[in-house]
Structure formats: C-alpha cells, structure tokens
Amino acid sequence: MNKLVEVAGRCSRCEVLPSQVMSPGKLYLWFPLGHSLHKTLSYLRQAGHEPQLLEDGQCLVTTLDQTGSQDFTIALANTLTRKELKDAQVLLMTSNGTPQLKDFHRVTSLQQFITLSQSGWLLEMMAAERLTTHFQPIVQAQDTSQIFAQEALMRGVDQDGCLVFPDRMLSLADDADLLFQLDLAARRSAIREASRHRMQDHLFINFIPTAIYDPAYCLRSTIGAIDAAGIPHEKVVFEVVESAQSADISHLKNILSFYQTAGFQVALDDLGSGYSSLNLIHQLRPNFIKLDMELTRNVHQDPYKALIAEKLLELAQGLNIPAIAEGIESVEELNWVRDRGATFVQGYLIGKPTAAPISATPCFSAS
C-alpha cells in the first residue's frame, strides 16, 4: 500500500500516485494496546484468516488476497474504534520476505490504509486527468461590470461525465494522505484551463499549505506550467486555503515568500472565519484579503456581523490592502460592502462558477 514509483525529476510525494492500493500480500499490523490487538485477532480468526502473532506480541501478520480485500477493510473498520484505527500501524508487503529498514517509510495508520483502499475512484480520476476547473469572476465593487480576476475552483468528472464537487474529494484525500497529489493536480488544471480559454484577467489559484513540503522543490512544476502557458507571473494570485488551521506559520510564510519573490501575488482567504486569521495579516503581508462569506451573508441585517466586517474593511484600507468581499448574493449585501470600502466583490449575485470564464457581468448600481 502507498508504494510510490520513483520517476526521475519528479517529486514522489506530490507528483506520483500510489501504484498499489490493495494488492495481494502480507499485512503487518502493530497495535499500541493489547485489547485492540486481541479484538483484531478474534475477528480475523472468525473470518477464516490464519493470522500469526509475532514473538514481540504486538504485531499480527495476515495474508491479504485481492478478492476479499474490500470486505476485509470494511469489517476491520467496524471492529475497531476510530481512535484505535488511527493509532494502529500497518505495512503491506507484496514481495516475499520480512520487512526491512527500507520498507518502513511505507508504514501508515490503519485508518489511512483503509481509507486509501476505498479511494480507487479518486485515484482513477487523477490518473485519468479528469480534474477540471470552473471559474468565478471577481469584479470591481464600484462597477461590477468590470472584471478584475477569475477564481479557479476545482471540479472532478466521474466516469459518467457528472461533476464531483471539491468537498467530497478533499475530505477523502485528507483521510487517505492524497492531498499533496490532489492539490498539485488542481493547480495544474487551473493553469491549463486558463490557458485554454486564453484568459486575460488575473487568475486566483487556491492552494493548501499543508500539501507543500518544500516550496522550492514542490512548486517548481506549478511555476513551470505557468511559464509554459505564457501567463505573466504578476497576473497570478495564489490564495491560501485553510490558513487559520495551518499550525506551522513559518512554513506558510516560506511558501508565500517564495511565491512573492517569483513575482506572484498572494491572497489570505476567509478573513474573519478563524481565531488566528487576523493575526496572520501582519505575519504574512498578503497582497489581497478576502472577507469570509459567512461574515458577508446578510451583513446588512446583522449588527454583530456588520461591526466586525466594517472594522475589517477599515483595517484593509488602513493597510492599503485590497479587500475582496466573498459570498455576495443580494444587492443589499453588495451595497453594504461597497459603501464601506470593499475594493472587489465575488458571489452568486455577480456570477456563479462556470466551465468557461465569464467575460461580462451585470452592473449593479448603488441604490
């Protein structure tokens, strides 16, 4: 499981999909607690397996075949608690012999192993390059007919041609340790589709900080794709996703510094949604900030939201950082953020995400 094919010149963490998800072989399972081991041992015996208990008394070994692997993982997930699944460690050996030191980088949690075994549809989608991009316009607040940028939004396409929305893909990728590959594939799709549509507006590309190990190494293929597409660096804005949840601020600063040094711009997303997002402004020095859509929703009717949003827009103006109000769905919301200094707006009132970038939007005059 999770065996990576090394390809010269490619990052085996970001650019290579697991080549074996659930292949026949010997499965080694380590449990930190005895009762977890004995529950698993009891299940395996009842299911007709003949597990071995190694001499250390903490490791079980069982043979896994191709035909019953799906039922095996489902039953094991129902046998143990979620905490036990996270704490147990597994290693699948597809060749003869016992694990050697060189094999232990492939050890993973039992929870991750089970999730990856059930993620064949996502792996197949990425392998077949069936990730695509929809675009949502970001427009001037004072004249909504003037498009400033397009935000690239990841979409998947299943085998029947139906769209798969990002929440489902991201949730599975996070549990299966596939965020590195999915995030890179989404970035490449955004660049490819923007180039295909000959887009002239600024391009906002989302990225997940925790899906990048070393920016100088992990992001070189992204920059290579931008250069190959002939998109000017200053037209590309990398938008931080889940910034408030990023525990390693120094790592995030390194990524943004790498982008800005290369001539790109960066945006801090969802301002007002997390406990630490306000503090990130002075640490990260973004080129743009985006007000969270939950904050702008019905802001004209909610005095609590109104006071917070007004102060954030005031802060942005004081720091000379263009502010983008997300999630605008009514003329009343638009007028409220426009009157209080939002530079740009984005939302369903302006335009919904579409496969081809919208080239013109309605002009909503202030009431």
mmCIF file with all atom_site columns, C-alpha atoms in Angstrom, residues 250-322:
data_model
loop_
_atom_site.group_PDB
_atom_site.id
_atom_site.type_symbol
_atom_site.label_atom_id
_atom_site.label_alt_id
_atom_site.label_comp_id
_atom_site.label_asym_id
_atom_site.label_entity_id
_atom_site.label_seq_id
_atom_site.pdbx_PDB_ins_code
_atom_site.Cartn_x
_atom_site.Cartn_y
_atom_site.Cartn_z
_atom_site.occupancy
_atom_site.B_iso_or_equiv
_atom_site.pdbx_formal_charge
_atom_site.auth_seq_id
_atom_site.auth_comp_id
_atom_site.auth_asym_id
_atom_site.auth_atom_id
_atom_site.pdbx_PDB_model_num
ATOM 1  C CA . SER A 1 250 ? 6.856   29.793 9.497  1.00 0.00 ? 250 SER A CA 1
ATOM 2  C CA . HIS A 1 251 ? 6.228   27.178 6.798  1.00 0.00 ? 251 HIS A CA 1
ATOM 3  C CA . LEU A 1 252 ? 3.330   29.211 5.436  1.00 0.00 ? 252 LEU A CA 1
ATOM 4  C CA . LYS A 1 253 ? 5.478   32.357 5.420  1.00 0.00 ? 253 LYS A CA 1
ATOM 5  C CA . ASN A 1 254 ? 8.170   30.500 3.462  1.00 0.00 ? 254 ASN A CA 1
ATOM 6  C CA . ILE A 1 255 ? 5.636   29.432 0.837  1.00 0.00 ? 255 ILE A CA 1
ATOM 7  C CA . LEU A 1 256 ? 4.182   32.918 0.399  1.00 0.00 ? 256 LEU A CA 1
ATOM 8  C CA . SER A 1 257 ? 7.646   34.475 0.338  1.00 0.00 ? 257 SER A CA 1
ATOM 9  C CA . PHE A 1 258 ? 8.639   32.001 -2.382 1.00 0.00 ? 258 PHE A CA 1
ATOM 10 C CA . TYR A 1 259 ? 5.603   32.980 -4.467 1.00 0.00 ? 259 TYR A CA 1
ATOM 11 C CA . GLN A 1 260 ? 6.117   36.724 -3.990 1.00 0.00 ? 260 GLN A CA 1
ATOM 12 C CA . THR A 1 261 ? 9.850   36.532 -4.746 1.00 0.00 ? 261 THR A CA 1
ATOM 13 C CA . ALA A 1 262 ? 8.943   34.771 -8.005 1.00 0.00 ? 262 ALA A CA 1
ATOM 14 C CA . GLY A 1 263 ? 6.706   37.717 -8.930 1.00 0.00 ? 263 GLY A CA 1
ATOM 15 C CA . PHE A 1 264 ? 3.327   36.245 -7.997 1.00 0.00 ? 264 PHE A CA 1
ATOM 16 C CA . GLN A 1 265 ? 0.779   37.805 -5.644 1.00 0.00 ? 265 GLN A CA 1
ATOM 17 C CA . VAL A 1 266 ? -0.876  36.110 -2.662 1.00 0.00 ? 266 VAL A CA 1
ATOM 18 C CA . ALA A 1 267 ? -4.286  36.367 -1.021 1.00 0.00 ? 267 ALA A CA 1
ATOM 19 C CA . LEU A 1 268 ? -5.358  35.495 2.506  1.00 0.00 ? 268 LEU A CA 1
ATOM 20 C CA . ASP A 1 269 ? -8.730  33.774 2.319  1.00 0.00 ? 269 ASP A CA 1
ATOM 21 C CA . ASP A 1 270 ? -11.668 33.689 4.758  1.00 0.00 ? 270 ASP A CA 1
ATOM 22 C CA . LEU A 1 271 ? -10.667 36.673 6.888  1.00 0.00 ? 271 LEU A CA 1
ATOM 23 C CA . GLY A 1 272 ? -12.919 36.712 9.922  1.00 0.00 ? 272 GLY A CA 1
ATOM 24 C CA . SER A 1 273 ? -13.566 32.966 9.943  1.00 0.00 ? 273 SER A CA 1
ATOM 25 C CA . GLY A 1 274 ? -10.748 31.773 12.220 1.00 0.00 ? 274 GLY A CA 1
ATOM 26 C CA . TYR A 1 275 ? -9.340  32.691 15.593 1.00 0.00 ? 275 TYR A CA 1
ATOM 27 C CA . SER A 1 276 ? -5.888  33.495 14.236 1.00 0.00 ? 276 SER A CA 1
ATOM 28 C CA . SER A 1 277 ? -6.604  34.828 10.741 1.00 0.00 ? 277 SER A CA 1
ATOM 29 C CA . LEU A 1 278 ? -6.452  38.474 11.853 1.00 0.00 ? 278 LEU A CA 1
ATOM 30 C CA . ASN A 1 279 ? -3.027  37.934 13.378 1.00 0.00 ? 279 ASN A CA 1
ATOM 31 C CA . LEU A 1 280 ? -1.822  36.402 10.110 1.00 0.00 ? 280 LEU A CA 1
ATOM 32 C CA . ILE A 1 281 ? -2.128  39.704 8.239  1.00 0.00 ? 281 ILE A CA 1
ATOM 33 C CA . HIS A 1 282 ? 0.975   41.277 9.764  1.00 0.00 ? 282 HIS A CA 1
ATOM 34 C CA . GLN A 1 283 ? 2.896   37.997 9.640  1.00 0.00 ? 283 GLN A CA 1
ATOM 35 C CA . LEU A 1 284 ? 2.127   37.127 6.018  1.00 0.00 ? 284 LEU A CA 1
ATOM 36 C CA . ARG A 1 285 ? 1.731   40.607 4.422  1.00 0.00 ? 285 ARG A CA 1
ATOM 37 C CA . PRO A 1 286 ? -0.725  39.432 1.723  1.00 0.00 ? 286 PRO A CA 1
ATOM 38 C CA . ASN A 1 287 ? -1.433  41.382 -1.449 1.00 0.00 ? 287 ASN A CA 1
ATOM 39 C CA . PHE A 1 288 ? -5.183  40.781 -1.035 1.00 0.00 ? 288 PHE A CA 1
ATOM 40 C CA . ILE A 1 289 ? -7.502  39.768 1.777  1.00 0.00 ? 289 ILE A CA 1
ATOM 41 C CA . LYS A 1 290 ? -10.888 38.084 1.349  1.00 0.00 ? 290 LYS A CA 1
ATOM 42 C CA . LEU A 1 291 ? -13.748 38.533 3.792  1.00 0.00 ? 291 LEU A CA 1
ATOM 43 C CA . ASP A 1 292 ? -15.342 35.209 4.650  1.00 0.00 ? 292 ASP A CA 1
ATOM 44 C CA . MET A 1 293 ? -18.717 34.617 3.008  1.00 0.00 ? 293 MET A CA 1
ATOM 45 C CA . GLU A 1 294 ? -20.294 33.705 6.360  1.00 0.00 ? 294 GLU A CA 1
ATOM 46 C CA . LEU A 1 295 ? -19.435 37.206 7.521  1.00 0.00 ? 295 LEU A CA 1
ATOM 47 C CA . THR A 1 296 ? -20.913 38.957 4.493  1.00 0.00 ? 296 THR A CA 1
ATOM 48 C CA . ARG A 1 297 ? -24.096 36.853 4.389  1.00 0.00 ? 297 ARG A CA 1
ATOM 49 C CA . ASN A 1 298 ? -26.956 39.193 5.412  1.00 0.00 ? 298 ASN A CA 1
ATOM 50 C CA . VAL A 1 299 ? -24.396 41.618 6.843  1.00 0.00 ? 299 VAL A CA 1
ATOM 51 C CA . HIS A 1 300 ? -26.861 44.461 6.306  1.00 0.00 ? 300 HIS A CA 1
ATOM 52 C CA . GLN A 1 301 ? -29.300 42.818 8.749  1.00 0.00 ? 301 GLN A CA 1
ATOM 53 C CA . ASP A 1 302 ? -26.937 41.589 11.473 1.00 0.00 ? 302 ASP A CA 1
ATOM 54 C CA . PRO A 1 303 ? -25.358 44.257 13.716 1.00 0.00 ? 303 PRO A CA 1
ATOM 55 C CA . TYR A 1 304 ? -22.725 41.836 15.047 1.00 0.00 ? 304 TYR A CA 1
ATOM 56 C CA . LYS A 1 305 ? -21.543 40.872 11.565 1.00 0.00 ? 305 LYS A CA 1
ATOM 57 C CA . ALA A 1 306 ? -21.798 44.473 10.451 1.00 0.00 ? 306 ALA A CA 1
ATOM 58 C CA . LEU A 1 307 ? -19.495 45.798 13.140 1.00 0.00 ? 307 LEU A CA 1
ATOM 59 C CA . ILE A 1 308 ? -16.876 43.076 12.550 1.00 0.00 ? 308 ILE A CA 1
ATOM 60 C CA . ALA A 1 309 ? -16.971 43.396 8.757  1.00 0.00 ? 309 ALA A CA 1
ATOM 61 C CA . GLU A 1 310 ? -16.811 47.187 8.931  1.00 0.00 ? 310 GLU A CA 1
ATOM 62 C CA . LYS A 1 311 ? -13.707 47.095 11.134 1.00 0.00 ? 311 LYS A CA 1
ATOM 63 C CA . LEU A 1 312 ? -12.008 44.541 8.857  1.00 0.00 ? 312 LEU A CA 1
ATOM 64 C CA . LEU A 1 313 ? -12.659 46.681 5.796  1.00 0.00 ? 313 LEU A CA 1
ATOM 65 C CA . GLU A 1 314 ? -11.404 49.696 7.726  1.00 0.00 ? 314 GLU A CA 1
ATOM 66 C CA . LEU A 1 315 ? -8.261  47.740 8.610  1.00 0.00 ? 315 LEU A CA 1
ATOM 67 C CA . ALA A 1 316 ? -7.693  46.747 4.987  1.00 0.00 ? 316 ALA A CA 1
ATOM 68 C CA . GLN A 1 317 ? -7.969  50.357 3.852  1.00 0.00 ? 317 GLN A CA 1
ATOM 69 C CA . GLY A 1 318 ? -5.572  51.489 6.568  1.00 0.00 ? 318 GLY A CA 1
ATOM 70 C CA . LEU A 1 319 ? -3.012  48.906 5.451  1.00 0.00 ? 319 LEU A CA 1
ATOM 71 C CA . ASN A 1 320 ? -3.654  49.669 1.758  1.00 0.00 ? 320 ASN A CA 1
ATOM 72 C CA . ILE A 1 321 ? -4.577  46.035 1.068  1.00 0.00 ? 321 ILE A CA 1
ATOM 73 C CA . PRO A 1 322 ? -7.382  45.496 -1.488 1.00 0.00 ? 322 PRO A CA 1
#
